[in-house]
Amino acid sequence: MLSSGYFQVIISMLIWGSVGVFVRYADQPADVIVFVRVFSAFVALGLYMLLAKQPFRFLRWRWTVAAGLVLSLNWLFFFKAIQATTIGNAVFTYYLAPVFSIIWARLFLGEHLERRAFYALGLAACGLALMLSSYELSFTSSDFLGILFGLTGALFYSLVVVLAKYLTDVPPLTLVLVQMGVSSLVFLPTVLLSPPTFSTVGLMSMLTMGVIHSAFALGLYFTGLAKIKVQHASILSYIDPVSALLYAYLFFAEIPGPYTLAGGGLILVASVLIIRRGNSNQHESTNSL
């Protein structure tokens, strides 16, 4: 049976796969989208913790604040990538992050790189290459900047994963609340200097990203991450772009080509390898008791 940690990470990835849809409907500059998203998440999560009497333990505050700063930059560059180039280019360059995560986990967390992790990562990388081959990458200034933004966002995203693993002793809800608060403070000046005008659809899209994609999904993700290896979470994160293709079809009638479908299949196989390995490890640990 699938452990709760893997289930929580998978659900969070399926939620995050729909971000591109809401960014399109938001129709605002990237910094405004990030601010509304994180501030609404901060308010929603803060009220929940207050009403549910959840404990707030502010441990390792320097690293926790740093995690909030990294998270805000991650979203800023990802949203800029979506606005500068196609969603396909933005999403798939952004999700090179697991490569960085596995490297950081080895360097900073001392995680042993399993052989199966290399196989799964290779499959995921091949799948990603197949998916990208279905897009025409013309290096005009806008496309080049979009891809650069996506890669920069990927770097910050990988640091989010590693910092979250390092801060496993910090309660997940506390970690998310502090991250949302720090991110709100980072982007507050830009909103105050140039107050935006919102449409109803745009505002609802950003509030949804705040409450569901940030407060709920981040808490779910960090809770699951504390139970599994960074390597496993990194491979499972490829579910995000695969689900993004499904959402693109449902909302914008974008039909993926054969290379995209083949690439998505390889990514799913890689995810299954990691899940089976995780369950095998847990079974061995149980038998040894």
PDB file of C-alpha atoms in Angstrom:
ATOM      1  CA  MET A   1       0.000   0.000   0.000  1.00  0.00           C
ATOM      2  CA  LEU A   2       1.259   3.482  -0.871  1.00  0.00           C
ATOM      3  CA  SER A   3       2.644   5.250   2.204  1.00  0.00           C
ATOM      4  CA  SER A   4       1.109   8.536   3.301  1.00  0.00           C
ATOM      5  CA  GLY A   5       4.288  10.488   2.511  1.00  0.00           C
ATOM      6  CA  TYR A   6       4.247   9.535  -1.172  1.00  0.00           C
ATOM      7  CA  PHE A   7       0.491  10.102  -1.384  1.00  0.00           C
ATOM      8  CA  GLN A   8       0.826  13.614   0.083  1.00  0.00           C
ATOM      9  CA  VAL A   9       3.617  14.579  -2.333  1.00  0.00           C
ATOM     10  CA  ILE A  10       1.687  13.230  -5.341  1.00  0.00           C
ATOM     11  CA  ILE A  11      -1.490  15.153  -4.434  1.00  0.00           C
ATOM     12  CA  SER A  12       0.493  18.377  -3.991  1.00  0.00           C
ATOM     13  CA  MET A  13       2.068  17.890  -7.431  1.00  0.00           C
ATOM     14  CA  LEU A  14      -1.338  17.391  -9.050  1.00  0.00           C
ATOM     15  CA  ILE A  15      -2.504  20.645  -7.473  1.00  0.00           C
ATOM     16  CA  TRP A  16       0.602  22.550  -8.557  1.00  0.00           C
ATOM     17  CA  GLY A  17       0.220  21.276 -12.107  1.00  0.00           C
ATOM     18  CA  SER A  18      -2.765  23.594 -12.518  1.00  0.00           C
ATOM     19  CA  VAL A  19      -0.804  26.764 -11.638  1.00  0.00           C
ATOM     20  CA  GLY A  20      -0.303  27.727 -15.287  1.00  0.00           C
ATOM     21  CA  VAL A  21      -4.073  27.841 -15.807  1.00  0.00           C
ATOM     22  CA  PHE A  22      -4.572  30.245 -12.909  1.00  0.00           C
ATOM     23  CA  VAL A  23      -1.601  32.415 -13.902  1.00  0.00           C
ATOM     24  CA  ARG A  24      -3.170  32.888 -17.335  1.00  0.00           C
ATOM     25  CA  TYR A  25      -6.516  33.854 -15.839  1.00  0.00           C
ATOM     26  CA  ALA A  26      -4.891  36.192 -13.289  1.00  0.00           C
ATOM     27  CA  ASP A  27      -3.635  38.551 -16.028  1.00  0.00           C
ATOM     28  CA  GLN A  28      -1.303  40.518 -13.727  1.00  0.00           C
ATOM     29  CA  PRO A  29       2.469  41.151 -13.501  1.00  0.00           C
ATOM     30  CA  ALA A  30       4.403  38.296 -11.880  1.00  0.00           C
ATOM     31  CA  ASP A  31       5.256  40.198  -8.693  1.00  0.00           C
ATOM     32  CA  VAL A  32       1.580  41.104  -8.130  1.00  0.00           C
ATOM     33  CA  ILE A  33       0.502  37.485  -8.625  1.00  0.00           C
ATOM     34  CA  VAL A  34       3.119  36.295  -6.145  1.00  0.00           C
ATOM     35  CA  PHE A  35       2.100  38.910  -3.558  1.00  0.00           C
ATOM     36  CA  VAL A  36      -1.634  38.135  -3.685  1.00  0.00           C
ATOM     37  CA  ARG A  37      -0.903  34.425  -3.651  1.00  0.00           C
ATOM     38  CA  VAL A  38       1.401  34.472  -0.621  1.00  0.00           C
ATOM     39  CA  PHE A  39      -0.524  37.104   1.359  1.00  0.00           C
ATOM     40  CA  SER A  40      -3.847  35.278   0.989  1.00  0.00           C
ATOM     41  CA  ALA A  41      -2.102  32.039   1.949  1.00  0.00           C
ATOM     42  CA  PHE A  42      -0.569  33.744   4.995  1.00  0.00           C
ATOM     43  CA  VAL A  43      -3.974  35.009   6.169  1.00  0.00           C
ATOM     44  CA  ALA A  44      -5.773  31.697   5.517  1.00  0.00           C
ATOM     45  CA  LEU A  45      -3.128  29.575   7.197  1.00  0.00           C
ATOM     46  CA  GLY A  46      -2.744  31.989  10.106  1.00  0.00           C
ATOM     47  CA  LEU A  47      -6.489  31.906  10.800  1.00  0.00           C
ATOM     48  CA  TYR A  48      -6.521  28.126  10.598  1.00  0.00           C
ATOM     49  CA  MET A  49      -3.640  27.769  13.051  1.00  0.00           C
ATOM     50  CA  LEU A  50      -5.276  30.254  15.411  1.00  0.00           C
ATOM     51  CA  LEU A  51      -8.728  28.630  15.347  1.00  0.00           C
ATOM     52  CA  ALA A  52      -7.352  25.081  15.476  1.00  0.00           C
ATOM     53  CA  LYS A  53      -4.906  26.113  18.227  1.00  0.00           C
ATOM     54  CA  GLN A  54      -1.974  24.762  16.265  1.00  0.00           C
ATOM     55  CA  PRO A  55       1.397  25.305  17.970  1.00  0.00           C
ATOM     56  CA  PHE A  56       3.731  27.905  16.491  1.00  0.00           C
ATOM     57  CA  ARG A  57       7.362  26.957  17.107  1.00  0.00           C
ATOM     58  CA  PHE A  58       9.745  29.327  15.346  1.00  0.00           C
ATOM     59  CA  LEU A  59      12.873  27.132  15.228  1.00  0.00           C
ATOM     60  CA  ARG A  60      16.030  27.824  13.215  1.00  0.00           C
ATOM     61  CA  TRP A  61      14.616  31.211  12.300  1.00  0.00           C
ATOM     62  CA  ARG A  62      17.493  32.242  10.012  1.00  0.00           C
ATOM     63  CA  TRP A  63      17.078  29.186   7.786  1.00  0.00           C
ATOM     64  CA  THR A  64      13.293  29.421   7.968  1.00  0.00           C
ATOM     65  CA  VAL A  65      13.355  33.044   6.804  1.00  0.00           C
ATOM     66  CA  ALA A  66      15.849  32.094   4.082  1.00  0.00           C
ATOM     67  CA  ALA A  67      13.429  29.391   2.924  1.00  0.00           C
ATOM     68  CA  GLY A  68      10.713  32.040   2.596  1.00  0.00           C
ATOM     69  CA  LEU A  69      12.958  34.276   0.519  1.00  0.00           C
ATOM     70  CA  VAL A  70      13.978  31.399  -1.748  1.00  0.00           C
ATOM     71  CA  LEU A  71      10.340  30.357  -2.180  1.00  0.00           C
ATOM     72  CA  SER A  72       9.285  33.862  -3.221  1.00  0.00           C
ATOM     73  CA  LEU A  73      12.073  34.077  -5.819  1.00  0.00           C
ATOM     74  CA  ASN A  74      11.148  30.629  -7.090  1.00  0.00           C
ATOM     75  CA  TRP A  75       7.585  31.703  -7.847  1.00  0.00           C
ATOM     76  CA  LEU A  76       8.609  35.099  -9.224  1.00  0.00           C
ATOM     77  CA  PHE A  77      10.894  33.619 -11.879  1.00  0.00           C
ATOM     78  CA  PHE A  78       8.473  30.814 -12.715  1.00  0.00           C
ATOM     79  CA  PHE A  79       5.592  33.239 -13.320  1.00  0.00           C
ATOM     80  CA  LYS A  80       7.888  35.498 -15.345  1.00  0.00           C
ATOM     81  CA  ALA A  81       8.820  32.487 -17.455  1.00  0.00           C
ATOM     82  CA  ILE A  82       5.152  31.707 -18.137  1.00  0.00           C
ATOM     83  CA  GLN A  83       4.589  35.310 -19.216  1.00  0.00           C
ATOM     84  CA  ALA A  84       7.731  35.587 -21.357  1.00  0.00           C
ATOM     85  CA  THR A  85       7.509  32.336 -23.328  1.00  0.00           C
ATOM     86  CA  THR A  86       5.114  29.429 -23.905  1.00  0.00           C
ATOM     87  CA  ILE A  87       3.780  27.497 -20.924  1.00  0.00           C
ATOM     88  CA  GLY A  88       5.478  24.393 -22.314  1.00  0.00           C
ATOM     89  CA  ASN A  89       8.894  26.030 -22.402  1.00  0.00           C
ATOM     90  CA  ALA A  90       8.395  27.573 -18.963  1.00  0.00           C
ATOM     91  CA  VAL A  91       7.106  24.451 -17.233  1.00  0.00           C
ATOM     92  CA  PHE A  92       9.571  21.973 -18.655  1.00  0.00           C
ATOM     93  CA  THR A  93      12.681  24.100 -18.162  1.00  0.00           C
ATOM     94  CA  TYR A  94      11.486  24.916 -14.647  1.00  0.00           C
ATOM     95  CA  TYR A  95      11.167  21.236 -13.844  1.00  0.00           C
ATOM     96  CA  LEU A  96      14.824  20.574 -14.332  1.00  0.00           C
ATOM     97  CA  ALA A  97      14.815  21.412 -10.607  1.00  0.00           C
ATOM     98  CA  PRO A  98      14.909  17.744  -9.479  1.00  0.00           C
ATOM     99  CA  VAL A  99      18.368  17.431 -11.037  1.00  0.00           C
ATOM    100  CA  PHE A 100      19.558  20.276  -8.827  1.00  0.00           C
ATOM    101  CA  SER A 101      17.722  18.835  -5.794  1.00  0.00           C
ATOM    102  CA  ILE A 102      19.447  15.463  -6.004  1.00  0.00           C
ATOM    103  CA  ILE A 103      22.846  17.144  -6.306  1.00  0.00           C
ATOM    104  CA  TRP A 104      22.153  19.489  -3.368  1.00  0.00           C
ATOM    105  CA  ALA A 105      20.864  16.573  -1.268  1.00  0.00           C
ATOM    106  CA  ARG A 106      24.131  14.721  -1.822  1.00  0.00           C
ATOM    107  CA  LEU A 107      26.308  17.776  -1.120  1.00  0.00           C
ATOM    108  CA  PHE A 108      24.464  19.335   1.827  1.00  0.00           C
ATOM    109  CA  LEU A 109      22.339  16.566   3.369  1.00  0.00           C
ATOM    110  CA  GLY A 110      24.709  13.661   2.769  1.00  0.00           C
ATOM    111  CA  GLU A 111      22.020  11.496   1.172  1.00  0.00           C
ATOM    112  CA  HIS A 112      23.330   8.366  -0.500  1.00  0.00           C
ATOM    113  CA  LEU A 113      22.488   8.260  -4.207  1.00  0.00           C
ATOM    114  CA  GLU A 114      20.749   4.960  -4.880  1.00  0.00           C
ATOM    115  CA  ARG A 115      21.377   3.184  -8.169  1.00  0.00           C
ATOM    116  CA  ARG A 116      17.667   3.060  -8.836  1.00  0.00           C
ATOM    117  CA  ALA A 117      17.506   6.832  -8.339  1.00  0.00           C
ATOM    118  CA  PHE A 118      19.990   7.231 -11.205  1.00  0.00           C
ATOM    119  CA  TYR A 119      17.891   4.957 -13.432  1.00  0.00           C
ATOM    120  CA  ALA A 120      14.698   6.796 -12.567  1.00  0.00           C
ATOM    121  CA  LEU A 121      16.337  10.174 -13.054  1.00  0.00           C
ATOM    122  CA  GLY A 122      17.649   9.051 -16.444  1.00  0.00           C
ATOM    123  CA  LEU A 123      14.159   7.958 -17.503  1.00  0.00           C
ATOM    124  CA  ALA A 124      12.687  11.243 -16.301  1.00  0.00           C
ATOM    125  CA  ALA A 125      15.356  13.226 -18.146  1.00  0.00           C
ATOM    126  CA  CYS A 126      14.693  11.279 -21.367  1.00  0.00           C
ATOM    127  CA  GLY A 127      10.986  11.867 -20.938  1.00  0.00           C
ATOM    128  CA  LEU A 128      11.583  15.558 -20.438  1.00  0.00           C
ATOM    129  CA  ALA A 129      13.735  15.674 -23.584  1.00  0.00           C
ATOM    130  CA  LEU A 130      10.982  13.987 -25.595  1.00  0.00           C
ATOM    131  CA  MET A 131       8.416  16.450 -24.317  1.00  0.00           C
ATOM    132  CA  LEU A 132      10.601  19.422 -25.154  1.00  0.00           C
ATOM    133  CA  SER A 133      11.199  18.058 -28.653  1.00  0.00           C
ATOM    134  CA  SER A 134       7.533  18.717 -29.432  1.00  0.00           C
ATOM    135  CA  TYR A 135       8.109  22.469 -28.948  1.00  0.00           C
ATOM    136  CA  GLU A 136       9.905  24.774 -31.344  1.00  0.00           C
ATOM    137  CA  LEU A 137      12.529  26.627 -29.323  1.00  0.00           C
ATOM    138  CA  SER A 138      13.263  29.828 -31.202  1.00  0.00           C
ATOM    139  CA  PHE A 139      15.773  31.911 -29.301  1.00  0.00           C
ATOM    140  CA  THR A 140      14.183  35.293 -29.770  1.00  0.00           C
ATOM    141  CA  SER A 141      14.730  37.680 -26.911  1.00  0.00           C
ATOM    142  CA  SER A 142      11.413  36.805 -25.287  1.00  0.00           C
ATOM    143  CA  ASP A 143      11.904  33.044 -25.545  1.00  0.00           C
ATOM    144  CA  PHE A 144      15.491  33.281 -24.364  1.00  0.00           C
ATOM    145  CA  LEU A 145      14.468  35.324 -21.323  1.00  0.00           C
ATOM    146  CA  GLY A 146      11.578  32.962 -20.617  1.00  0.00           C
ATOM    147  CA  ILE A 147      13.827  29.913 -20.660  1.00  0.00           C
ATOM    148  CA  LEU A 148      16.393  31.739 -18.534  1.00  0.00           C
ATOM    149  CA  PHE A 149      13.661  32.667 -16.047  1.00  0.00           C
ATOM    150  CA  GLY A 150      12.504  29.041 -15.993  1.00  0.00           C
ATOM    151  CA  LEU A 151      15.992  27.726 -15.261  1.00  0.00           C
ATOM    152  CA  THR A 152      16.496  30.358 -12.558  1.00  0.00           C
ATOM    153  CA  GLY A 153      13.186  29.374 -11.009  1.00  0.00           C
ATOM    154  CA  ALA A 154      14.303  25.731 -11.151  1.00  0.00           C
ATOM    155  CA  LEU A 155      17.430  26.581  -9.172  1.00  0.00           C
ATOM    156  CA  PHE A 156      15.425  28.291  -6.437  1.00  0.00           C
ATOM    157  CA  TYR A 157      12.817  25.511  -6.441  1.00  0.00           C
ATOM    158  CA  SER A 158      15.504  22.894  -5.810  1.00  0.00           C
ATOM    159  CA  LEU A 159      16.780  24.937  -2.875  1.00  0.00           C
ATOM    160  CA  VAL A 160      13.232  25.057  -1.469  1.00  0.00           C
ATOM    161  CA  VAL A 161      13.156  21.242  -1.434  1.00  0.00           C
ATOM    162  CA  VAL A 162      16.543  20.888   0.263  1.00  0.00           C
ATOM    163  CA  LEU A 163      15.833  23.610   2.841  1.00  0.00           C
ATOM    164  CA  ALA A 164      12.490  21.990   3.665  1.00  0.00           C
ATOM    165  CA  LYS A 165      14.247  18.671   4.247  1.00  0.00           C
ATOM    166  CA  TYR A 166      16.849  20.392   6.428  1.00  0.00           C
ATOM    167  CA  LEU A 167      14.071  22.029   8.475  1.00  0.00           C
ATOM    168  CA  THR A 168      12.098  18.855   9.198  1.00  0.00           C
ATOM    169  CA  ASP A 169      12.192  19.666  12.925  1.00  0.00           C
ATOM    170  CA  VAL A 170      10.143  22.804  12.214  1.00  0.00           C
ATOM    171  CA  PRO A 171       6.383  22.029  12.188  1.00  0.00           C
ATOM    172  CA  PRO A 172       5.194  22.066   8.530  1.00  0.00           C
ATOM    173  CA  LEU A 173       2.428  24.610   9.155  1.00  0.00           C
ATOM    174  CA  THR A 174       4.830  26.932  10.969  1.00  0.00           C
ATOM    175  CA  LEU A 175       7.320  26.639   8.115  1.00  0.00           C
ATOM    176  CA  VAL A 176       4.696  27.451   5.480  1.00  0.00           C
ATOM    177  CA  LEU A 177       3.283  30.350   7.531  1.00  0.00           C
ATOM    178  CA  VAL A 178       6.708  31.964   7.943  1.00  0.00           C
ATOM    179  CA  GLN A 179       7.497  31.445   4.262  1.00  0.00           C
ATOM    180  CA  MET A 180       4.252  33.119   3.231  1.00  0.00           C
ATOM    181  CA  GLY A 181       4.876  36.011   5.634  1.00  0.00           C
ATOM    182  CA  VAL A 182       8.435  36.578   4.408  1.00  0.00           C
ATOM    183  CA  SER A 183       7.324  36.418   0.770  1.00  0.00           C
ATOM    184  CA  SER A 184       4.529  38.926   1.467  1.00  0.00           C
ATOM    185  CA  LEU A 185       7.017  41.394   2.934  1.00  0.00           C
ATOM    186  CA  VAL A 186       9.368  40.935  -0.032  1.00  0.00           C
ATOM    187  CA  PHE A 187       6.725  41.931  -2.614  1.00  0.00           C
ATOM    188  CA  LEU A 188       4.674  44.401  -0.558  1.00  0.00           C
ATOM    189  CA  PRO A 189       6.714  47.471  -1.674  1.00  0.00           C
ATOM    190  CA  THR A 190       6.120  46.785  -5.382  1.00  0.00           C
ATOM    191  CA  VAL A 191       2.353  46.566  -4.835  1.00  0.00           C
ATOM    192  CA  LEU A 192       2.260  49.735  -2.705  1.00  0.00           C
ATOM    193  CA  LEU A 193       4.303  51.726  -5.222  1.00  0.00           C
ATOM    194  CA  SER A 194       2.080  50.695  -8.128  1.00  0.00           C
ATOM    195  CA  PRO A 195      -1.370  49.577  -6.884  1.00  0.00           C
ATOM    196  CA  PRO A 196      -2.889  47.071  -9.350  1.00  0.00           C
ATOM    197  CA  THR A 197      -6.461  46.950 -10.665  1.00  0.00           C
ATOM    198  CA  PHE A 198      -8.084  43.525 -10.392  1.00  0.00           C
ATOM    199  CA  SER A 199     -10.861  41.881 -12.373  1.00  0.00           C
ATOM    200  CA  THR A 200     -13.138  39.444 -10.547  1.00  0.00           C
ATOM    201  CA  VAL A 201     -11.749  36.443 -12.434  1.00  0.00           C
ATOM    202  CA  GLY A 202      -8.168  37.590 -11.934  1.00  0.00           C
ATOM    203  CA  LEU A 203      -8.587  38.170  -8.211  1.00  0.00           C
ATOM    204  CA  MET A 204     -10.334  34.827  -7.665  1.00  0.00           C
ATOM    205  CA  SER A 205      -7.574  33.064  -9.602  1.00  0.00           C
ATOM    206  CA  MET A 206      -4.875  34.578  -7.397  1.00  0.00           C
ATOM    207  CA  LEU A 207      -6.802  33.890  -4.187  1.00  0.00           C
ATOM    208  CA  THR A 208      -7.193  30.265  -5.267  1.00  0.00           C
ATOM    209  CA  MET A 209      -3.452  30.046  -5.811  1.00  0.00           C
ATOM    210  CA  GLY A 210      -2.955  31.435  -2.329  1.00  0.00           C
ATOM    211  CA  VAL A 211      -5.376  29.273  -0.360  1.00  0.00           C
ATOM    212  CA  ILE A 212      -5.197  26.007  -2.329  1.00  0.00           C
ATOM    213  CA  HIS A 213      -1.852  26.013  -4.155  1.00  0.00           C
ATOM    214  CA  SER A 214       0.124  27.675  -1.371  1.00  0.00           C
ATOM    215  CA  ALA A 215      -1.430  27.178   2.077  1.00  0.00           C
ATOM    216  CA  PHE A 216      -2.937  23.735   1.509  1.00  0.00           C
ATOM    217  CA  ALA A 217      -0.577  22.168  -1.051  1.00  0.00           C
ATOM    218  CA  LEU A 218       2.629  23.448   0.546  1.00  0.00           C
ATOM    219  CA  GLY A 219       1.622  22.157   3.958  1.00  0.00           C
ATOM    220  CA  LEU A 220       0.737  18.815   2.393  1.00  0.00           C
ATOM    221  CA  TYR A 221       4.023  18.695   0.469  1.00  0.00           C
ATOM    222  CA  PHE A 222       6.276  19.516   3.417  1.00  0.00           C
ATOM    223  CA  THR A 223       4.443  16.975   5.583  1.00  0.00           C
ATOM    224  CA  GLY A 224       5.035  14.298   2.956  1.00  0.00           C
ATOM    225  CA  LEU A 225       8.628  15.373   2.340  1.00  0.00           C
ATOM    226  CA  ALA A 226       9.491  14.776   5.994  1.00  0.00           C
ATOM    227  CA  LYS A 227       8.590  11.087   5.481  1.00  0.00           C
ATOM    228  CA  ILE A 228      10.479  10.330   2.251  1.00  0.00           C
ATOM    229  CA  LYS A 229      13.870  11.005   0.659  1.00  0.00           C
ATOM    230  CA  VAL A 230      14.596  14.144  -1.358  1.00  0.00           C
ATOM    231  CA  GLN A 231      15.588  11.871  -4.276  1.00  0.00           C
ATOM    232  CA  HIS A 232      12.128  10.294  -4.272  1.00  0.00           C
ATOM    233  CA  ALA A 233      10.327  13.631  -3.957  1.00  0.00           C
ATOM    234  CA  SER A 234      12.478  15.002  -6.790  1.00  0.00           C
ATOM    235  CA  ILE A 235      11.408  12.276  -9.209  1.00  0.00           C
ATOM    236  CA  LEU A 236       7.769  12.492  -8.131  1.00  0.00           C
ATOM    237  CA  SER A 237       7.842  16.213  -8.880  1.00  0.00           C
ATOM    238  CA  TYR A 238       7.808  15.313 -12.593  1.00  0.00           C
ATOM    239  CA  ILE A 239       4.130  14.431 -12.115  1.00  0.00           C
ATOM    240  CA  ASP A 240       3.547  18.193 -12.027  1.00  0.00           C
ATOM    241  CA  PRO A 241       4.359  18.917 -15.716  1.00  0.00           C
ATOM    242  CA  VAL A 242       2.522  15.779 -16.842  1.00  0.00           C
ATOM    243  CA  SER A 243      -0.635  16.918 -15.055  1.00  0.00           C
ATOM    244  CA  ALA A 244      -0.078  20.420 -16.474  1.00  0.00           C
ATOM    245  CA  LEU A 245      -0.549  18.922 -19.956  1.00  0.00           C
ATOM    246  CA  LEU A 246      -3.866  17.424 -18.879  1.00  0.00           C
ATOM    247  CA  TYR A 247      -5.066  20.745 -17.459  1.00  0.00           C
ATOM    248  CA  ALA A 248      -3.972  22.532 -20.642  1.00  0.00           C
ATOM    249  CA  TYR A 249      -6.117  20.139 -22.662  1.00  0.00           C
ATOM    250  CA  LEU A 250      -9.137  20.457 -20.364  1.00  0.00           C
ATOM    251  CA  PHE A 251      -9.076  24.265 -20.130  1.00  0.00           C
ATOM    252  CA  PHE A 252      -7.468  25.379 -23.401  1.00  0.00           C
ATOM    253  CA  ALA A 253      -8.018  22.374 -25.722  1.00  0.00           C
ATOM    254  CA  GLU A 254      -4.247  21.998 -26.146  1.00  0.00           C
ATOM    255  CA  ILE A 255      -3.669  18.455 -27.410  1.00  0.00           C
ATOM    256  CA  PRO A 256      -0.183  17.044 -26.731  1.00  0.00           C
ATOM    257  CA  GLY A 257       1.651  15.379 -29.592  1.00  0.00           C
ATOM    258  CA  PRO A 258       3.072  11.827 -29.648  1.00  0.00           C
ATOM    259  CA  TYR A 259       6.498  12.909 -28.338  1.00  0.00           C
ATOM    260  CA  THR A 260       4.870  14.654 -25.407  1.00  0.00           C
ATOM    261  CA  LEU A 261       2.774  11.583 -24.582  1.00  0.00           C
ATOM    262  CA  ALA A 262       5.808   9.289 -24.853  1.00  0.00           C
ATOM    263  CA  GLY A 263       7.842  11.582 -22.638  1.00  0.00           C
ATOM    264  CA  GLY A 264       5.066  11.748 -20.080  1.00  0.00           C
ATOM    265  CA  GLY A 265       4.939   7.957 -20.029  1.00  0.00           C
ATOM    266  CA  LEU A 266       8.653   7.728 -19.228  1.00  0.00           C
ATOM    267  CA  ILE A 267       8.239  10.248 -16.430  1.00  0.00           C
ATOM    268  CA  LEU A 268       5.415   8.222 -14.922  1.00  0.00           C
ATOM    269  CA  VAL A 269       7.529   5.050 -15.124  1.00  0.00           C
ATOM    270  CA  ALA A 270      10.315   6.879 -13.292  1.00  0.00           C
ATOM    271  CA  SER A 271       7.863   7.900 -10.579  1.00  0.00           C
ATOM    272  CA  VAL A 272       6.648   4.301 -10.214  1.00  0.00           C
ATOM    273  CA  LEU A 273      10.247   3.102  -9.793  1.00  0.00           C
ATOM    274  CA  ILE A 274      10.791   5.533  -6.946  1.00  0.00           C
ATOM    275  CA  ILE A 275       7.501   4.618  -5.244  1.00  0.00           C
ATOM    276  CA  ARG A 276       8.253   0.883  -5.477  1.00  0.00           C
ATOM    277  CA  ARG A 277      11.719   1.460  -4.065  1.00  0.00           C
ATOM    278  CA  GLY A 278      10.319   3.493  -1.179  1.00  0.00           C
ATOM    279  CA  ASN A 279       7.745   0.817  -0.358  1.00  0.00           C
ATOM    280  CA  SER A 280      10.416  -1.886  -0.589  1.00  0.00           C
ATOM    281  CA  ASN A 281      12.620  -0.024   1.892  1.00  0.00           C
ATOM    282  CA  GLN A 282       9.724   0.345   4.319  1.00  0.00           C
ATOM    283  CA  HIS A 283       8.880  -3.370   3.999  1.00  0.00           C
ATOM    284  CA  GLU A 284      12.489  -4.341   4.729  1.00  0.00           C
ATOM    285  CA  SER A 285      12.565  -2.042   7.752  1.00  0.00           C
ATOM    286  CA  THR A 286       9.338  -3.598   9.060  1.00  0.00           C
ATOM    287  CA  ASN A 287      10.704  -7.126   8.626  1.00  0.00           C
ATOM    288  CA  SER A 288      13.852  -6.234  10.548  1.00  0.00           C
ATOM    289  CA  LEU A 289      11.897  -5.200  13.678  1.00  0.00           C
TER     290      LEU A 289
END
